[in-house]
Amino acid sequence: MLLGMSNTAERLFELPVETFATPPKSLVRAVGKAIGDYQLIREGDRILLGLSGGKDSLSLLHILRHFQRHAPIRFEFAAVTIDPQSGAFDPSPLIPYMEKLGVPYFYVREPIMRLAETHMDNNSYCAFCSRMKRGLMYKTAREQGYNVLALAQHLDDLAESFLMSAFHGGQLKTMKAHYRIDAGDLRVIRPLVQVRERQTADFAKAAGLPVIMENCPACFDMPTQREQMKQLLRAQELGNANLFKSLATAMRPLIRDGLDDTFE
């Protein structure tokens, strides 16, 4: 059943038809450890997953369902997709897929590409798009009564951000596993912070998840700093099998930097 919510958002519910995929034990262990280490999920949390349709967020969708069924902590979760209305990226095939899974789902349409032409000020399109998407996810969470936003960045993403910050910004920073946003009303969690990108890729392929490839010209026409870091890490890992284990240890204080007394 499709319930219209506004000019830009739709809420979808359907009795489960499609079955959830069971994540491999290696993924479950890594996510379970992150949940414990960084206090990601609390009793009674209502979690909204940012679902782009990529391999990482689709994998996290099925992982959250696994923990909802098997973890001793009770929590609810839903998903939100932000459709930037770009000709190069169409996430709408997620709508029937999510209907069949029966997960509460919010599909938000916003002409981000067009807005960038008139509102972007001394910034990259990617940064503008990311900020707009995050704001729309916050808005949806608030309107629908969810107190936690789950994002699907993994260990490779964190390592790339760490190097970019050190190389180009002169700072030791990366994405946090768990923090409260400045407004104070929402928490953001990243359950995949101890998961490698190849693990989500393997799971998505083995489970036949309906991955949607993002093909935005603004992001992919030219090599980015992030892609350069990815290539650098790939080359270094060829000669050091423990590279990401060492990086995870080095980044741990930065990853848990968002934890403070407000979570107690």
PDB file of C-alpha atoms in Angstrom:
ATOM      1  CA  MET A   1       0.000   0.000   0.000  1.00  0.00           C
ATOM      2  CA  LEU A   2       1.282   3.460  -0.865  1.00  0.00           C
ATOM      3  CA  LEU A   3       0.441   6.387   1.397  1.00  0.00           C
ATOM      4  CA  GLY A   4       1.192   9.888   0.088  1.00  0.00           C
ATOM      5  CA  MET A   5       2.936  12.012   2.732  1.00  0.00           C
ATOM      6  CA  SER A   6       3.875  15.237   0.948  1.00  0.00           C
ATOM      7  CA  ASN A   7       4.902  16.512  -2.437  1.00  0.00           C
ATOM      8  CA  THR A   8       8.338  14.960  -1.991  1.00  0.00           C
ATOM      9  CA  ALA A   9       7.958  11.963   0.314  1.00  0.00           C
ATOM     10  CA  GLU A  10       6.075   8.711   0.198  1.00  0.00           C
ATOM     11  CA  ARG A  11       5.644   6.119   2.937  1.00  0.00           C
ATOM     12  CA  LEU A  12       5.342   2.529   1.815  1.00  0.00           C
ATOM     13  CA  PHE A  13       4.169  -0.575   3.668  1.00  0.00           C
ATOM     14  CA  GLU A  14       3.501  -4.085   2.377  1.00  0.00           C
ATOM     15  CA  LEU A  15       3.132  -7.500   3.914  1.00  0.00           C
ATOM     16  CA  PRO A  16       6.444  -9.371   3.635  1.00  0.00           C
ATOM     17  CA  VAL A  17       6.810 -11.371   0.445  1.00  0.00           C
ATOM     18  CA  GLU A  18      10.506 -11.169  -0.366  1.00  0.00           C
ATOM     19  CA  THR A  19      12.689 -12.939   2.185  1.00  0.00           C
ATOM     20  CA  PHE A  20      15.627 -11.319   3.928  1.00  0.00           C
ATOM     21  CA  ALA A  21      19.115 -12.615   3.181  1.00  0.00           C
ATOM     22  CA  THR A  22      21.133 -14.074   6.040  1.00  0.00           C
ATOM     23  CA  PRO A  23      24.459 -12.232   6.384  1.00  0.00           C
ATOM     24  CA  PRO A  24      27.591 -14.355   6.770  1.00  0.00           C
ATOM     25  CA  LYS A  25      29.002 -14.890  10.251  1.00  0.00           C
ATOM     26  CA  SER A  26      32.034 -12.715   9.486  1.00  0.00           C
ATOM     27  CA  LEU A  27      29.764  -9.721   8.838  1.00  0.00           C
ATOM     28  CA  VAL A  28      27.597 -10.450  11.868  1.00  0.00           C
ATOM     29  CA  ARG A  29      30.677 -10.671  14.114  1.00  0.00           C
ATOM     30  CA  ALA A  30      32.148  -7.407  12.812  1.00  0.00           C
ATOM     31  CA  VAL A  31      28.883  -5.488  13.183  1.00  0.00           C
ATOM     32  CA  GLY A  32      28.141  -7.063  16.548  1.00  0.00           C
ATOM     33  CA  LYS A  33      31.560  -5.991  17.819  1.00  0.00           C
ATOM     34  CA  ALA A  34      30.980  -2.430  16.584  1.00  0.00           C
ATOM     35  CA  ILE A  35      27.577  -2.328  18.278  1.00  0.00           C
ATOM     36  CA  GLY A  36      29.187  -3.375  21.545  1.00  0.00           C
ATOM     37  CA  ASP A  37      32.338  -1.268  21.280  1.00  0.00           C
ATOM     38  CA  TYR A  38      30.558   1.948  20.356  1.00  0.00           C
ATOM     39  CA  GLN A  39      27.167   1.493  22.084  1.00  0.00           C
ATOM     40  CA  LEU A  40      25.409   1.877  18.745  1.00  0.00           C
ATOM     41  CA  ILE A  41      21.957   0.458  19.478  1.00  0.00           C
ATOM     42  CA  ARG A  42      19.988   1.065  22.670  1.00  0.00           C
ATOM     43  CA  GLU A  43      16.863  -0.564  24.008  1.00  0.00           C
ATOM     44  CA  GLY A  44      13.821   0.951  22.323  1.00  0.00           C
ATOM     45  CA  ASP A  45      15.739   2.807  19.602  1.00  0.00           C
ATOM     46  CA  ARG A  46      13.837   3.680  16.436  1.00  0.00           C
ATOM     47  CA  ILE A  47      16.464   3.551  13.706  1.00  0.00           C
ATOM     48  CA  LEU A  48      16.159   5.106  10.247  1.00  0.00           C
ATOM     49  CA  LEU A  49      18.578   3.629   7.700  1.00  0.00           C
ATOM     50  CA  GLY A  50      19.872   5.844   4.913  1.00  0.00           C
ATOM     51  CA  LEU A  51      19.329   3.538   1.927  1.00  0.00           C
ATOM     52  CA  SER A  52      20.986   4.677  -1.303  1.00  0.00           C
ATOM     53  CA  GLY A  53      20.631   1.337  -3.072  1.00  0.00           C
ATOM     54  CA  GLY A  54      24.376   0.724  -3.110  1.00  0.00           C
ATOM     55  CA  LYS A  55      25.935  -2.526  -1.928  1.00  0.00           C
ATOM     56  CA  ASP A  56      26.813  -1.110   1.491  1.00  0.00           C
ATOM     57  CA  SER A  57      23.432   0.286   2.517  1.00  0.00           C
ATOM     58  CA  LEU A  58      21.587  -2.736   1.100  1.00  0.00           C
ATOM     59  CA  SER A  59      23.885  -5.027   3.074  1.00  0.00           C
ATOM     60  CA  LEU A  60      23.239  -2.983   6.215  1.00  0.00           C
ATOM     61  CA  LEU A  61      19.479  -3.283   5.629  1.00  0.00           C
ATOM     62  CA  HIS A  62      19.690  -7.068   5.850  1.00  0.00           C
ATOM     63  CA  ILE A  63      22.180  -6.962   8.742  1.00  0.00           C
ATOM     64  CA  LEU A  64      19.881  -4.735  10.810  1.00  0.00           C
ATOM     65  CA  ARG A  65      17.025  -7.141  10.176  1.00  0.00           C
ATOM     66  CA  HIS A  66      19.235 -10.015  11.385  1.00  0.00           C
ATOM     67  CA  PHE A  67      20.058  -8.183  14.626  1.00  0.00           C
ATOM     68  CA  GLN A  68      16.444  -7.152  15.101  1.00  0.00           C
ATOM     69  CA  ARG A  69      15.474 -10.820  15.060  1.00  0.00           C
ATOM     70  CA  HIS A  70      18.382 -12.230  17.082  1.00  0.00           C
ATOM     71  CA  ALA A  71      19.828  -9.545  19.370  1.00  0.00           C
ATOM     72  CA  PRO A  72      18.577  -9.242  22.961  1.00  0.00           C
ATOM     73  CA  ILE A  73      18.047  -5.505  22.453  1.00  0.00           C
ATOM     74  CA  ARG A  74      14.628  -4.529  21.120  1.00  0.00           C
ATOM     75  CA  PHE A  75      14.600  -1.853  18.429  1.00  0.00           C
ATOM     76  CA  GLU A  76      12.609  -0.802  15.378  1.00  0.00           C
ATOM     77  CA  PHE A  77      14.016   0.217  12.044  1.00  0.00           C
ATOM     78  CA  ALA A  78      12.874   1.765   8.787  1.00  0.00           C
ATOM     79  CA  ALA A  79      14.660   3.064   5.705  1.00  0.00           C
ATOM     80  CA  VAL A  80      14.739   6.319   3.760  1.00  0.00           C
ATOM     81  CA  THR A  81      15.942   6.920   0.213  1.00  0.00           C
ATOM     82  CA  ILE A  82      16.726  10.395  -1.097  1.00  0.00           C
ATOM     83  CA  ASP A  83      16.090  10.627  -4.847  1.00  0.00           C
ATOM     84  CA  PRO A  84      18.091  13.648  -6.117  1.00  0.00           C
ATOM     85  CA  GLN A  85      16.132  13.559  -9.402  1.00  0.00           C
ATOM     86  CA  SER A  86      19.257  13.218 -11.497  1.00  0.00           C
ATOM     87  CA  GLY A  87      19.089  11.571 -14.901  1.00  0.00           C
ATOM     88  CA  ALA A  88      22.237   9.608 -13.999  1.00  0.00           C
ATOM     89  CA  PHE A  89      20.839   8.032 -10.840  1.00  0.00           C
ATOM     90  CA  ASP A  90      17.408   6.479 -10.424  1.00  0.00           C
ATOM     91  CA  PRO A  91      16.813   4.684  -7.098  1.00  0.00           C
ATOM     92  CA  SER A  92      13.092   4.122  -7.763  1.00  0.00           C
ATOM     93  CA  PRO A  93      13.528   0.332  -8.295  1.00  0.00           C
ATOM     94  CA  LEU A  94      13.981   0.214  -4.525  1.00  0.00           C
ATOM     95  CA  ILE A  95      10.289   1.044  -4.061  1.00  0.00           C
ATOM     96  CA  PRO A  96       8.841  -2.343  -5.118  1.00  0.00           C
ATOM     97  CA  TYR A  97      11.749  -4.166  -3.465  1.00  0.00           C
ATOM     98  CA  MET A  98      11.115  -2.504  -0.111  1.00  0.00           C
ATOM     99  CA  GLU A  99       7.386  -3.069  -0.447  1.00  0.00           C
ATOM    100  CA  LYS A 100       8.030  -6.799  -0.777  1.00  0.00           C
ATOM    101  CA  LEU A 101      10.333  -6.838   2.255  1.00  0.00           C
ATOM    102  CA  GLY A 102       7.703  -5.101   4.343  1.00  0.00           C
ATOM    103  CA  VAL A 103      10.092  -2.615   5.956  1.00  0.00           C
ATOM    104  CA  PRO A 104       8.618   0.828   6.713  1.00  0.00           C
ATOM    105  CA  TYR A 105      10.053   2.931   3.928  1.00  0.00           C
ATOM    106  CA  PHE A 106      10.203   6.602   3.036  1.00  0.00           C
ATOM    107  CA  TYR A 107      11.039   7.724  -0.490  1.00  0.00           C
ATOM    108  CA  VAL A 108      11.929  11.420  -0.682  1.00  0.00           C
ATOM    109  CA  ARG A 109      12.201  13.207  -4.020  1.00  0.00           C
ATOM    110  CA  GLU A 110      14.176  16.448  -4.110  1.00  0.00           C
ATOM    111  CA  PRO A 111      15.631  18.169  -7.237  1.00  0.00           C
ATOM    112  CA  ILE A 112      19.124  18.465  -5.750  1.00  0.00           C
ATOM    113  CA  MET A 113      20.900  18.847  -9.103  1.00  0.00           C
ATOM    114  CA  ARG A 114      18.669  21.780 -10.045  1.00  0.00           C
ATOM    115  CA  LEU A 115      18.983  23.336  -6.593  1.00  0.00           C
ATOM    116  CA  ALA A 116      22.767  23.124  -6.821  1.00  0.00           C
ATOM    117  CA  GLU A 117      22.734  25.346  -9.903  1.00  0.00           C
ATOM    118  CA  THR A 118      21.156  28.212  -7.967  1.00  0.00           C
ATOM    119  CA  HIS A 119      22.140  27.614  -4.334  1.00  0.00           C
ATOM    120  CA  MET A 120      25.651  26.161  -4.416  1.00  0.00           C
ATOM    121  CA  ASP A 121      28.232  28.674  -3.160  1.00  0.00           C
ATOM    122  CA  ASN A 122      31.955  27.999  -3.479  1.00  0.00           C
ATOM    123  CA  ASN A 123      31.512  24.306  -2.878  1.00  0.00           C
ATOM    124  CA  SER A 124      31.635  21.086  -4.862  1.00  0.00           C
ATOM    125  CA  TYR A 125      28.451  19.492  -6.135  1.00  0.00           C
ATOM    126  CA  CYS A 126      29.273  16.347  -4.157  1.00  0.00           C
ATOM    127  CA  ALA A 127      29.535  18.323  -0.905  1.00  0.00           C
ATOM    128  CA  PHE A 128      26.303  20.199  -1.643  1.00  0.00           C
ATOM    129  CA  CYS A 129      24.468  16.972  -2.523  1.00  0.00           C
ATOM    130  CA  SER A 130      25.750  15.200   0.596  1.00  0.00           C
ATOM    131  CA  ARG A 131      24.665  18.078   2.833  1.00  0.00           C
ATOM    132  CA  MET A 132      21.219  18.229   1.212  1.00  0.00           C
ATOM    133  CA  LYS A 133      20.694  14.464   1.522  1.00  0.00           C
ATOM    134  CA  ARG A 134      21.757  14.455   5.163  1.00  0.00           C
ATOM    135  CA  GLY A 135      19.376  17.324   5.949  1.00  0.00           C
ATOM    136  CA  LEU A 136      16.485  15.503   4.275  1.00  0.00           C
ATOM    137  CA  MET A 137      17.245  12.341   6.221  1.00  0.00           C
ATOM    138  CA  TYR A 138      17.259  14.316   9.482  1.00  0.00           C
ATOM    139  CA  LYS A 139      13.946  15.911   8.501  1.00  0.00           C
ATOM    140  CA  THR A 140      12.354  12.534   7.734  1.00  0.00           C
ATOM    141  CA  ALA A 141      13.613  11.026  10.996  1.00  0.00           C
ATOM    142  CA  ARG A 142      12.132  13.890  12.994  1.00  0.00           C
ATOM    143  CA  GLU A 143       8.799  13.890  11.175  1.00  0.00           C
ATOM    144  CA  GLN A 144       8.374  10.131  11.560  1.00  0.00           C
ATOM    145  CA  GLY A 145       9.592   9.777  15.131  1.00  0.00           C
ATOM    146  CA  TYR A 146      12.954   8.039  14.626  1.00  0.00           C
ATOM    147  CA  ASN A 147      15.743   8.941  17.041  1.00  0.00           C
ATOM    148  CA  VAL A 148      18.711   7.295  15.299  1.00  0.00           C
ATOM    149  CA  LEU A 149      20.038   7.614  11.740  1.00  0.00           C
ATOM    150  CA  ALA A 150      22.114   4.642  10.510  1.00  0.00           C
ATOM    151  CA  LEU A 151      24.657   5.233   7.746  1.00  0.00           C
ATOM    152  CA  ALA A 152      26.573   2.575   5.841  1.00  0.00           C
ATOM    153  CA  GLN A 153      30.153   3.832   5.658  1.00  0.00           C
ATOM    154  CA  HIS A 154      32.638   1.010   6.222  1.00  0.00           C
ATOM    155  CA  LEU A 155      36.271   0.693   7.328  1.00  0.00           C
ATOM    156  CA  ASP A 156      37.609   1.458   3.851  1.00  0.00           C
ATOM    157  CA  ASP A 157      35.621   4.721   3.818  1.00  0.00           C
ATOM    158  CA  LEU A 158      36.988   5.667   7.237  1.00  0.00           C
ATOM    159  CA  ALA A 159      40.571   4.928   6.190  1.00  0.00           C
ATOM    160  CA  GLU A 160      40.190   7.018   3.032  1.00  0.00           C
ATOM    161  CA  SER A 161      38.730   9.920   5.031  1.00  0.00           C
ATOM    162  CA  PHE A 162      41.585   9.632   7.534  1.00  0.00           C
ATOM    163  CA  LEU A 163      44.227   9.934   4.808  1.00  0.00           C
ATOM    164  CA  MET A 164      42.384  12.740   3.011  1.00  0.00           C
ATOM    165  CA  SER A 165      42.177  14.716   6.247  1.00  0.00           C
ATOM    166  CA  ALA A 166      45.877  14.188   7.020  1.00  0.00           C
ATOM    167  CA  PHE A 167      47.150  14.780   3.473  1.00  0.00           C
ATOM    168  CA  HIS A 168      44.934  17.680   2.450  1.00  0.00           C
ATOM    169  CA  GLY A 169      43.612  19.198   5.665  1.00  0.00           C
ATOM    170  CA  GLY A 170      46.535  18.799   8.050  1.00  0.00           C
ATOM    171  CA  GLN A 171      44.283  17.160  10.643  1.00  0.00           C
ATOM    172  CA  LEU A 172      43.830  13.731  12.174  1.00  0.00           C
ATOM    173  CA  LYS A 173      40.122  13.124  11.596  1.00  0.00           C
ATOM    174  CA  THR A 174      37.767  10.518  10.218  1.00  0.00           C
ATOM    175  CA  MET A 175      34.090   9.586  10.452  1.00  0.00           C
ATOM    176  CA  LYS A 176      32.757   8.771  13.909  1.00  0.00           C
ATOM    177  CA  ALA A 177      31.039   5.512  14.766  1.00  0.00           C
ATOM    178  CA  HIS A 178      28.422   7.161  16.983  1.00  0.00           C
ATOM    179  CA  TYR A 179      27.608  10.781  17.771  1.00  0.00           C
ATOM    180  CA  ARG A 180      24.777  13.148  18.523  1.00  0.00           C
ATOM    181  CA  ILE A 181      24.125  15.847  15.931  1.00  0.00           C
ATOM    182  CA  ASP A 182      24.528  19.511  16.907  1.00  0.00           C
ATOM    183  CA  ALA A 183      20.771  20.001  17.320  1.00  0.00           C
ATOM    184  CA  GLY A 184      20.907  17.321  20.013  1.00  0.00           C
ATOM    185  CA  ASP A 185      17.789  15.394  19.020  1.00  0.00           C
ATOM    186  CA  LEU A 186      19.226  12.658  16.806  1.00  0.00           C
ATOM    187  CA  ARG A 187      22.058  10.163  17.067  1.00  0.00           C
ATOM    188  CA  VAL A 188      24.029   8.974  14.039  1.00  0.00           C
ATOM    189  CA  ILE A 189      25.506   5.473  13.985  1.00  0.00           C
ATOM    190  CA  ARG A 190      27.760   3.633  11.536  1.00  0.00           C
ATOM    191  CA  PRO A 191      27.438  -0.104  12.216  1.00  0.00           C
ATOM    192  CA  LEU A 192      29.863  -1.059   9.413  1.00  0.00           C
ATOM    193  CA  VAL A 193      32.940   0.744  10.822  1.00  0.00           C
ATOM    194  CA  GLN A 194      34.748  -2.579  11.344  1.00  0.00           C
ATOM    195  CA  VAL A 195      33.612  -4.082   8.024  1.00  0.00           C
ATOM    196  CA  ARG A 196      35.717  -4.106   4.853  1.00  0.00           C
ATOM    197  CA  GLU A 197      34.201  -2.970   1.574  1.00  0.00           C
ATOM    198  CA  ARG A 198      34.919  -6.318  -0.034  1.00  0.00           C
ATOM    199  CA  GLN A 199      32.747  -8.004   2.613  1.00  0.00           C
ATOM    200  CA  THR A 200      29.657  -5.989   1.664  1.00  0.00           C
ATOM    201  CA  ALA A 201      30.434  -6.502  -2.029  1.00  0.00           C
ATOM    202  CA  ASP A 202      30.683 -10.277  -1.561  1.00  0.00           C
ATOM    203  CA  PHE A 203      27.482 -10.407   0.514  1.00  0.00           C
ATOM    204  CA  ALA A 204      25.503  -8.277  -1.946  1.00  0.00           C
ATOM    205  CA  LYS A 205      26.624 -10.463  -4.839  1.00  0.00           C
ATOM    206  CA  ALA A 206      26.017 -13.786  -3.077  1.00  0.00           C
ATOM    207  CA  ALA A 207      22.586 -12.695  -1.839  1.00  0.00           C
ATOM    208  CA  GLY A 208      21.549 -11.222  -5.188  1.00  0.00           C
ATOM    209  CA  LEU A 209      20.756  -7.844  -3.648  1.00  0.00           C
ATOM    210  CA  PRO A 210      19.320  -5.338  -6.177  1.00  0.00           C
ATOM    211  CA  VAL A 211      22.294  -2.971  -6.167  1.00  0.00           C
ATOM    212  CA  ILE A 212      21.726   0.342  -7.937  1.00  0.00           C
ATOM    213  CA  MET A 213      24.871   1.828  -9.420  1.00  0.00           C
ATOM    214  CA  GLU A 214      25.237   5.554  -8.894  1.00  0.00           C
ATOM    215  CA  ASN A 215      26.539   7.144 -12.049  1.00  0.00           C
ATOM    216  CA  CYS A 216      26.604  10.869 -11.343  1.00  0.00           C
ATOM    217  CA  PRO A 217      28.827  12.750 -13.835  1.00  0.00           C
ATOM    218  CA  ALA A 218      29.693  15.334 -11.178  1.00  0.00           C
ATOM    219  CA  CYS A 219      31.220  12.596  -9.032  1.00  0.00           C
ATOM    220  CA  PHE A 220      32.769  10.215 -11.551  1.00  0.00           C
ATOM    221  CA  ASP A 221      33.942  12.131 -14.618  1.00  0.00           C
ATOM    222  CA  MET A 222      37.263  12.990 -12.963  1.00  0.00           C
ATOM    223  CA  PRO A 223      39.357  11.127 -10.363  1.00  0.00           C
ATOM    224  CA  THR A 224      38.634  12.456  -6.873  1.00  0.00           C
ATOM    225  CA  GLN A 225      40.819  12.750  -3.795  1.00  0.00           C
ATOM    226  CA  ARG A 226      38.906   9.827  -2.308  1.00  0.00           C
ATOM    227  CA  GLU A 227      39.612   7.637  -5.343  1.00  0.00           C
ATOM    228  CA  GLN A 228      43.294   8.519  -5.104  1.00  0.00           C
ATOM    229  CA  MET A 229      43.320   7.463  -1.450  1.00  0.00           C
ATOM    230  CA  LYS A 230      41.520   4.244  -2.370  1.00  0.00           C
ATOM    231  CA  GLN A 231      44.198   3.414  -4.946  1.00  0.00           C
ATOM    232  CA  LEU A 232      46.969   4.268  -2.489  1.00  0.00           C
ATOM    233  CA  LEU A 233      45.509   1.983   0.169  1.00  0.00           C
ATOM    234  CA  ARG A 234      45.009  -0.805  -2.347  1.00  0.00           C
ATOM    235  CA  ALA A 235      48.670  -0.618  -3.394  1.00  0.00           C
ATOM    236  CA  GLN A 236      49.897  -0.552   0.212  1.00  0.00           C
ATOM    237  CA  GLU A 237      47.735  -3.509   1.199  1.00  0.00           C
ATOM    238  CA  LEU A 238      49.384  -5.658  -1.469  1.00  0.00           C
ATOM    239  CA  GLY A 239      52.573  -5.559   0.605  1.00  0.00           C
ATOM    240  CA  ASN A 240      50.968  -5.390   4.049  1.00  0.00           C
ATOM    241  CA  ALA A 241      48.097  -7.759   4.737  1.00  0.00           C
ATOM    242  CA  ASN A 242      47.569  -6.157   8.171  1.00  0.00           C
ATOM    243  CA  LEU A 243      47.249  -2.620   6.821  1.00  0.00           C
ATOM    244  CA  PHE A 244      43.596  -2.091   7.648  1.00  0.00           C
ATOM    245  CA  LYS A 245      43.917  -3.804  11.023  1.00  0.00           C
ATOM    246  CA  SER A 246      46.691  -1.330  11.889  1.00  0.00           C
ATOM    247  CA  LEU A 247      44.678   1.615  10.572  1.00  0.00           C
ATOM    248  CA  ALA A 248      41.626   0.544  12.562  1.00  0.00           C
ATOM    249  CA  THR A 249      43.744   0.529  15.736  1.00  0.00           C
ATOM    250  CA  ALA A 250      45.282   3.917  14.922  1.00  0.00           C
ATOM    251  CA  MET A 251      41.895   5.471  14.150  1.00  0.00           C
ATOM    252  CA  ARG A 252      40.041   4.030  17.128  1.00  0.00           C
ATOM    253  CA  PRO A 253      40.307   7.184  19.301  1.00  0.00           C
ATOM    254  CA  LEU A 254      39.020   9.255  16.382  1.00  0.00           C
ATOM    255  CA  ILE A 255      36.203   6.833  15.570  1.00  0.00           C
ATOM    256  CA  ARG A 256      34.910   6.827  19.158  1.00  0.00           C
ATOM    257  CA  ASP A 257      35.403  10.586  19.596  1.00  0.00           C
ATOM    258  CA  GLY A 258      31.631  11.153  19.385  1.00  0.00           C
ATOM    259  CA  LEU A 259      30.962   9.119  22.549  1.00  0.00           C
ATOM    260  CA  ASP A 260      30.425  11.234  25.634  1.00  0.00           C
ATOM    261  CA  ASP A 261      28.227  11.518  28.695  1.00  0.00           C
ATOM    262  CA  THR A 262      25.190  12.480  26.608  1.00  0.00           C
ATOM    263  CA  PHE A 263      24.855   8.819  25.633  1.00  0.00           C
ATOM    264  CA  GLU A 264      24.751   7.528  29.175  1.00  0.00           C
TER     265      GLU A 264
END
